């Protein structure tokens, strides 16, 4: 990094605490400063070009530098830069976006509620669920089940839902009443001789056993990503959702589909809910909703959730919840333009069209010496690497491969030893080839280093 005291790198180290970063290590290494972006590429402040293989944080569907989104933001800024939705107030963009999202929902939904991040949306979902249980005269029904390795965010409640140790360790989390059931990763969790379908059935039995052990009348909801993202891109085993959903219905447990990554085309359909024929009561949306050009997230709730919540707010005299930025007009205008562009360019169909190339190249990584599994669906995937010399330090090999990809001009993200690929939805077949050519070269380089 540049050591000049006035450099952006030195000022970053001096003034900024970074997310998901070892702060002491950062003092030594400094930041990678990204200056601009175009299509699937971003450029650092030295002019080096990278393929953004993660679409930022699984989010920039339209790629970087989509002028229409900037124009939509500017138009809205000039007309009404800010307003809110508290105390019966409203404005055009939030109404239009709510109507649009309820209309797009693959299962009947009643209302949209806007928040600013996936974490806030999941936190809000928990509060709605608790409020509803009280409204229904079931105050004991408050426990929430999510899954080991699930990712739902970092606020106190949503970090509790998240099933990853580093989101709990030293934060005194999870909070009481949030329980985690089996991670549906077939390769690592299967028993000897167990087929995928048998494993999926066992996951559903584990869930039911947990519900019975806790008391079904105490369980309010189950939160899950249709495909796990930050836990390492874990595609559910065959038959998983067919086995899990009846258990939820049997005990009248609400199902919250966290579509923060899967939503808007990532799985090759409009929603993960569509891909896996889910029947959620609440859908949580963010990221590709606005291509992350502006922070915005939304909850879609069905009548079963809305009705008692509305009654309770009437009994109390208000729904005592809301963020200053809920349904922010500029963010909503950008999201609307983003969805319009996605429809005009039929990006979901595009994702489906290029998906065979993406999956073929992803699966081919599995044949490389260090790779133990390549998994994916739509335009999201991961390759997991392993070598016995680094087996004692989980994530060390993944970090090394990630570094090599970076040096070769590809931004991936290693979650432990799983390296993720989640490029902008606009990616072409040629660009998919470029991305995986770099990934292959980087893995081959690290293979030579460790002597395989
Ligand atoms: C599935 C899922 N849910 C929730 C979140 C949290 O979203 P945010 O980082 O906007 O709080 C994320 C973030 O990656 C996510 O992947």
XYZ file of C-alpha atoms and ligand atoms in Angstrom:
468
model
C 0.000 0.000 0.000
C 1.023 3.584 -0.434
C 2.706 4.802 2.763
C 2.537 8.485 1.834
C 0.818 10.132 4.804
C -1.673 11.922 2.618
C -2.483 8.943 0.422
C -6.026 7.634 0.428
C -4.655 4.318 1.768
C -2.985 5.970 4.775
C -6.055 8.100 5.477
C -8.245 5.021 5.267
C -6.093 3.239 7.853
C -6.060 6.356 10.020
C -9.789 6.985 10.060
C -11.877 4.005 8.999
C -12.938 0.829 10.822
C -13.853 -1.779 8.205
C -16.584 -4.424 8.120
C -15.518 -8.077 8.005
C -11.841 -7.127 8.293
C -9.065 -7.889 10.806
C -8.456 -4.308 11.940
C -4.866 -4.890 13.059
C -3.984 -6.650 9.826
C -5.592 -3.803 7.923
C -3.176 -1.386 9.592
C -0.393 -3.348 7.883
C -1.954 -4.112 4.516
C -4.158 -1.079 3.957
C -7.212 -1.090 1.694
C -7.858 -1.880 -1.941
C -9.323 1.402 -3.127
C -11.878 1.017 -5.895
C -12.351 4.149 -7.919
C -14.835 3.427 -10.671
C -16.764 0.725 -12.415
C -18.166 -0.188 -15.781
C -20.178 -3.267 -16.743
C -18.830 -6.275 -14.864
C -15.523 -4.493 -14.123
C -14.213 -2.229 -11.399
C -10.935 -0.289 -11.411
C -8.682 0.481 -8.468
C -6.899 3.787 -7.909
C -3.825 2.474 -9.737
C -5.908 1.793 -12.826
C -5.891 -1.989 -12.417
C -9.030 -3.635 -13.791
C -10.880 -6.435 -11.992
C -13.761 -8.643 -13.004
C -16.202 -8.137 -10.122
C -17.043 -11.816 -9.713
C -19.194 -11.067 -6.671
C -21.250 -8.209 -8.133
C -20.027 -6.186 -5.153
C -21.795 -7.992 -2.323
C -23.994 -10.299 -4.449
C -25.918 -7.266 -5.530
C -25.029 -5.190 -8.575
C -27.326 -6.947 -11.052
C -27.025 -4.285 -13.754
C -23.280 -3.963 -13.419
C -21.384 -0.800 -12.594
C -22.008 2.478 -14.357
C -25.675 2.172 -15.377
C -26.455 5.795 -16.221
C -30.238 5.422 -16.127
C -30.071 4.662 -12.414
C -27.999 7.782 -11.789
C -30.515 9.808 -13.824
C -33.478 8.327 -11.932
C -31.798 9.302 -8.649
C -31.077 12.830 -9.890
C -34.665 13.316 -11.135
C -36.094 12.231 -7.791
C -33.564 14.294 -5.820
C -34.711 17.382 -7.670
C -38.425 16.664 -7.307
C -38.633 15.369 -3.722
C -35.271 14.431 -2.199
C -36.727 13.129 1.008
C -39.956 12.239 2.589
C -41.139 9.553 4.952
C -44.001 7.165 5.470
C -44.731 7.770 9.186
C -48.111 8.949 10.512
C -50.157 8.392 7.312
C -47.698 10.259 5.050
C -46.750 8.829 1.687
C -45.142 9.668 -1.645
C -45.207 8.429 -5.228
C -42.058 6.279 -5.401
C -42.841 4.238 -2.266
C -46.438 3.606 -3.358
C -45.354 2.658 -6.871
C -42.643 0.320 -5.606
C -44.929 -1.336 -3.045
C -47.530 -1.950 -5.756
C -44.873 -3.259 -8.116
C -43.374 -5.701 -5.593
C -46.719 -7.060 -4.394
C -47.568 -7.581 -8.077
C -44.277 -9.384 -8.765
C -44.563 -11.731 -5.784
C -44.828 -15.377 -6.862
C -47.204 -16.179 -3.978
C -50.083 -14.017 -2.730
C -48.687 -11.129 -0.712
C -50.654 -8.324 0.855
C -48.329 -5.441 1.741
C -44.767 -4.211 1.320
C -42.837 -2.659 4.204
C -39.624 -0.787 3.409
C -36.331 -0.818 5.300
C -32.766 0.080 4.349
C -30.753 -3.144 4.599
C -31.221 -6.878 4.710
C -30.398 -6.865 8.416
C -33.040 -4.256 9.199
C -35.556 -6.155 7.113
C -34.950 -9.408 9.007
C -35.018 -7.573 12.327
C -38.306 -6.016 11.319
C -39.632 -9.432 10.284
C -38.917 -10.760 13.800
C -40.659 -7.792 15.368
C -43.697 -8.245 13.095
C -43.811 -11.924 14.011
C -43.653 -11.241 17.774
C -46.258 -8.471 17.440
C -48.482 -10.868 15.527
C -48.159 -13.625 18.143
C -49.254 -11.157 20.828
C -52.095 -9.950 18.627
C -53.303 -13.533 18.223
C -53.221 -14.148 21.991
C -50.253 -16.511 21.684
C -47.587 -14.652 23.678
C -45.662 -17.902 24.218
C -45.119 -18.256 20.420
C -41.913 -16.256 20.038
C -39.059 -18.641 19.230
C -37.488 -18.466 15.808
C -35.622 -21.216 13.975
C -32.969 -20.578 11.343
C -30.113 -22.771 10.117
C -26.472 -23.382 10.847
C -24.506 -21.435 8.188
C -27.572 -19.380 7.234
C -26.869 -15.663 6.792
C -29.475 -13.071 7.680
C -27.474 -10.027 8.685
C -25.663 -8.404 11.583
C -28.059 -6.408 13.767
C -28.667 -8.009 17.166
C -31.667 -10.071 16.091
C -30.586 -10.768 12.507
C -27.039 -11.710 13.616
C -28.720 -14.125 16.005
C -30.533 -15.685 13.042
C -27.229 -15.931 11.199
C -25.703 -19.334 11.910
C -22.014 -18.450 11.570
C -19.632 -18.410 14.564
C -17.898 -15.111 13.732
C -21.206 -13.265 13.856
C -21.773 -14.493 17.427
C -18.311 -14.758 18.950
C -17.546 -11.888 21.412
C -20.865 -10.230 20.552
C -22.721 -12.304 23.194
C -25.046 -13.658 20.517
C -27.338 -15.342 19.639
C -30.083 -13.862 21.807
C -32.366 -16.272 23.672
C -35.148 -17.791 21.632
C -33.279 -18.079 18.330
C -32.481 -21.697 17.490
C -30.461 -23.204 14.658
C -31.257 -26.401 12.806
C -29.154 -28.566 10.486
C -27.227 -26.997 7.608
C -28.399 -28.697 4.391
C -24.945 -29.217 2.927
C -25.053 -32.734 1.520
C -21.316 -33.297 0.994
C -20.243 -32.359 4.508
C -23.320 -33.344 6.514
C -24.455 -36.608 4.905
C -24.164 -39.897 6.776
C -22.375 -42.872 5.201
C -24.396 -44.245 2.310
C -27.131 -41.611 2.655
C -28.653 -40.442 -0.651
C -29.437 -36.773 -1.265
C -33.145 -37.388 -0.771
C -32.537 -39.359 2.418
C -30.347 -36.555 3.720
C -33.039 -33.987 2.859
C -35.616 -36.077 4.746
C -33.264 -36.221 7.734
C -32.888 -32.415 7.692
C -36.695 -32.167 7.858
C -36.768 -34.710 10.730
C -34.097 -32.708 12.593
C -36.263 -29.626 12.202
C -39.334 -31.475 13.471
C -37.390 -32.934 16.418
C -36.243 -29.448 17.402
C -39.810 -28.124 17.165
C -41.120 -30.989 19.317
C -38.316 -30.646 21.879
C -38.986 -26.914 22.267
C -42.784 -27.252 22.145
C -44.515 -26.507 18.837
C -46.728 -23.884 20.504
C -43.587 -21.817 21.265
C -42.219 -21.682 17.687
C -43.268 -18.629 15.696
C -41.258 -18.773 12.490
C -38.583 -20.395 10.368
C -36.152 -18.154 8.440
C -34.178 -19.500 5.479
C -32.468 -18.440 2.275
C -33.713 -20.510 -0.672
C -30.007 -21.008 -1.529
C -27.557 -20.171 1.262
C -25.167 -17.431 0.178
C -22.633 -16.159 2.697
C -22.542 -19.549 4.428
C -20.627 -20.788 1.354
C -23.247 -20.977 -1.448
C -25.050 -24.083 -0.298
C -27.563 -25.316 -2.829
C -30.232 -27.379 -1.050
C -30.183 -31.129 -1.692
C -32.805 -32.710 -3.870
C -36.146 -32.915 -2.074
C -35.132 -30.523 0.716
C -37.870 -27.936 0.385
C -40.518 -30.576 -0.345
C -39.590 -32.203 2.963
C -39.210 -29.053 5.088
C -42.311 -27.077 4.107
C -44.882 -29.656 5.303
C -43.226 -29.644 8.751
C -43.772 -25.880 8.992
C -47.378 -26.204 7.872
C -48.033 -29.071 10.320
C -47.161 -26.848 13.306
C -48.517 -23.596 11.863
C -45.077 -22.000 11.789
C -44.573 -18.926 9.609
C -42.022 -19.277 6.812
C -39.776 -16.313 6.030
C -37.903 -16.659 2.734
C -34.807 -14.474 2.902
C -34.480 -13.586 -0.783
C -31.854 -10.909 -0.174
C -29.401 -12.693 -2.494
C -31.716 -14.979 -4.476
C -34.294 -12.338 -5.402
C -34.542 -10.785 -8.871
C -33.050 -13.430 -11.088
C -30.051 -14.831 -9.239
C -31.286 -18.437 -9.323
C -32.376 -18.212 -12.963
C -36.001 -17.443 -12.010
C -37.380 -14.194 -10.660
C -37.127 -15.467 -7.067
C -35.658 -18.434 -5.210
C -39.258 -18.931 -4.087
C -40.152 -19.581 -7.738
C -37.208 -21.924 -8.332
C -38.011 -24.107 -5.327
C -41.822 -23.682 -5.298
C -41.781 -22.172 -1.832
C -44.828 -20.818 -0.041
C -43.454 -18.167 2.296
C -45.574 -15.914 4.481
C -42.902 -13.209 4.387
C -40.332 -12.495 1.663
C -37.277 -10.395 2.440
C -35.833 -8.468 -0.518
C -32.807 -6.221 -0.992
C -29.528 -6.071 -2.975
C -30.591 -6.671 -6.619
C -33.822 -4.769 -5.848
C -31.842 -1.579 -6.545
C -28.628 -3.226 -7.822
C -27.346 -1.713 -4.535
C -27.021 1.694 -6.214
C -29.041 2.921 -3.245
C -29.609 1.116 0.065
C -33.133 -0.266 0.209
C -34.823 -3.441 1.369
C -38.401 -4.605 1.572
C -40.542 -7.132 3.347
C -43.536 -8.586 1.611
C -46.099 -9.967 4.055
C -49.211 -11.994 3.341
C -52.674 -11.479 4.813
C -51.971 -14.033 7.531
C -49.253 -11.704 8.810
C -50.782 -8.351 7.887
C -54.264 -8.864 9.383
C -53.292 -9.429 13.040
C -50.529 -6.797 12.812
C -53.039 -4.238 11.504
C -55.517 -5.182 14.268
C -52.857 -4.858 16.954
C -51.759 -1.428 15.674
C -55.415 -0.409 15.850
C -55.759 -1.689 19.405
C -52.586 0.152 20.509
C -53.259 3.206 18.352
C -50.105 2.972 16.219
C -47.655 0.515 14.680
C -44.694 1.667 16.743
C -41.971 0.875 14.258
C -40.308 2.685 11.359
C -36.991 4.007 10.093
C -36.294 7.565 8.964
C -35.246 6.100 5.625
C -38.125 3.588 5.223
C -39.254 3.812 1.593
C -36.807 6.666 0.890
C -38.043 8.331 -2.338
C -34.630 8.358 -4.047
C -33.912 4.718 -3.172
C -37.421 3.708 -4.245
C -37.085 5.620 -7.549
C -33.760 3.891 -8.229
C -35.257 0.486 -7.398
C -38.187 1.138 -9.768
C -35.845 2.129 -12.599
C -33.653 -0.898 -11.852
C -36.658 -3.245 -12.097
C -37.802 -1.491 -15.275
C -34.393 -2.016 -16.903
C -34.334 -5.651 -15.768
C -37.700 -6.176 -17.455
C -36.829 -4.247 -20.639
C -33.644 -6.277 -21.085
C -35.297 -9.466 -19.851
C -32.365 -10.069 -17.529
C -33.924 -13.067 -15.816
C -34.178 -14.812 -19.195
C -30.621 -13.679 -19.935
C -29.441 -15.239 -16.650
C -31.179 -18.477 -17.691
C -29.599 -18.327 -21.155
C -26.025 -17.918 -19.934
C -26.467 -20.209 -16.941
C -25.415 -23.448 -18.747
C -22.065 -21.830 -19.603
C -21.658 -20.558 -16.021
C -22.444 -23.974 -14.516
C -20.301 -25.880 -17.036
C -17.258 -23.719 -16.302
C -17.953 -23.806 -12.545
C -18.275 -27.601 -12.524
C -15.065 -27.908 -14.555
C -13.183 -26.328 -11.622
C -13.986 -29.477 -9.677
C -11.498 -31.382 -11.830
C -8.611 -29.171 -10.672
C -6.272 -30.790 -8.128
C -7.174 -28.618 -5.106
C -10.944 -28.546 -5.653
C -13.218 -30.835 -3.674
C -16.629 -29.545 -4.750
C -18.131 -27.043 -7.177
C -21.771 -26.206 -6.594
C -24.182 -23.654 -7.951
C -27.478 -22.731 -9.554
C -28.449 -19.871 -11.859
C -25.615 -17.349 -11.673
C -24.380 -18.156 -8.173
C -21.830 -20.765 -7.277
C -18.761 -21.707 -5.285
C -15.749 -23.953 -5.545
C -14.363 -25.449 -2.362
C -10.646 -26.190 -2.073
C -8.720 -28.486 0.257
C -5.153 -29.630 0.820
C -3.970 -31.756 3.711
C -1.009 -29.481 4.485
C -3.448 -26.662 5.283
C -6.232 -28.792 6.759
C -5.440 -27.542 10.288
C -6.118 -23.935 9.370
C -9.610 -23.807 7.845
C -9.891 -20.991 5.348
C -6.133 -20.584 4.815
C -6.131 -22.246 1.409
C -9.315 -20.426 0.390
C -7.706 -17.118 1.358
C -4.588 -17.970 -0.651
C -6.604 -18.834 -3.758
C -8.631 -15.675 -3.284
C -5.402 -13.675 -3.180
C -4.173 -15.337 -6.376
C -7.462 -14.582 -8.156
C -7.141 -11.000 -6.999
C -3.598 -10.741 -8.379
C -4.910 -12.091 -11.697
C -7.676 -9.459 -11.768
C -10.715 -11.301 -10.409
C -12.607 -10.344 -7.274
C -14.126 -13.395 -5.604
C -14.751 -13.905 -1.889
C -13.566 -16.828 0.164
C -15.944 -18.015 2.818
C -13.589 -20.337 4.570
C -12.306 -22.566 1.793
C -15.262 -21.892 -0.513
C -14.661 -19.297 -3.224
C -17.839 -17.681 -4.455
C -18.886 -16.546 -7.924
C -21.905 -14.275 -8.180
C -21.279 -11.927 -11.107
C -23.545 -9.115 -12.286
C -26.594 -10.609 -14.059
C -25.609 -8.748 -17.238
C -22.518 -10.946 -17.668
C -22.064 -12.383 -21.181
C -20.904 -15.914 -22.056
C -17.574 -14.481 -23.185
C -17.143 -12.707 -19.864
C -18.100 -15.898 -18.008
C -15.253 -17.610 -19.853
C -12.864 -14.793 -18.958
C -13.866 -15.021 -15.294
C -13.341 -18.771 -15.081
C -10.113 -18.636 -17.122
C -8.723 -16.385 -14.392
C -10.094 -18.632 -11.641
C -8.471 -21.675 -13.258
C -5.123 -19.916 -13.660
C -5.185 -18.800 -10.019
C -6.071 -22.251 -8.679
C -3.359 -23.814 -10.876
C -0.816 -21.332 -9.524
C -1.662 -22.156 -5.899
C -1.611 -25.892 -6.756
C 1.966 -25.522 -7.954
C 2.868 -23.623 -4.785
C 1.565 -26.364 -2.483
C 3.040 -29.024 -4.748
C 0.063 -30.817 -6.297
C -29.431 -13.627 2.620
C -29.032 -12.364 3.292
N -29.840 -11.822 4.196
C -29.539 -10.673 4.822
C -28.367 -10.014 4.556
C -28.025 -8.754 5.287
O -28.122 -7.679 4.447
P -27.373 -6.289 4.799
O -25.920 -6.523 4.663
O -27.935 -5.354 3.774
O -27.783 -5.938 6.174
C -27.491 -10.528 3.595
C -26.231 -9.842 3.263
O -25.368 -10.346 2.573
C -27.812 -11.747 2.966
O -26.991 -12.311 2.086
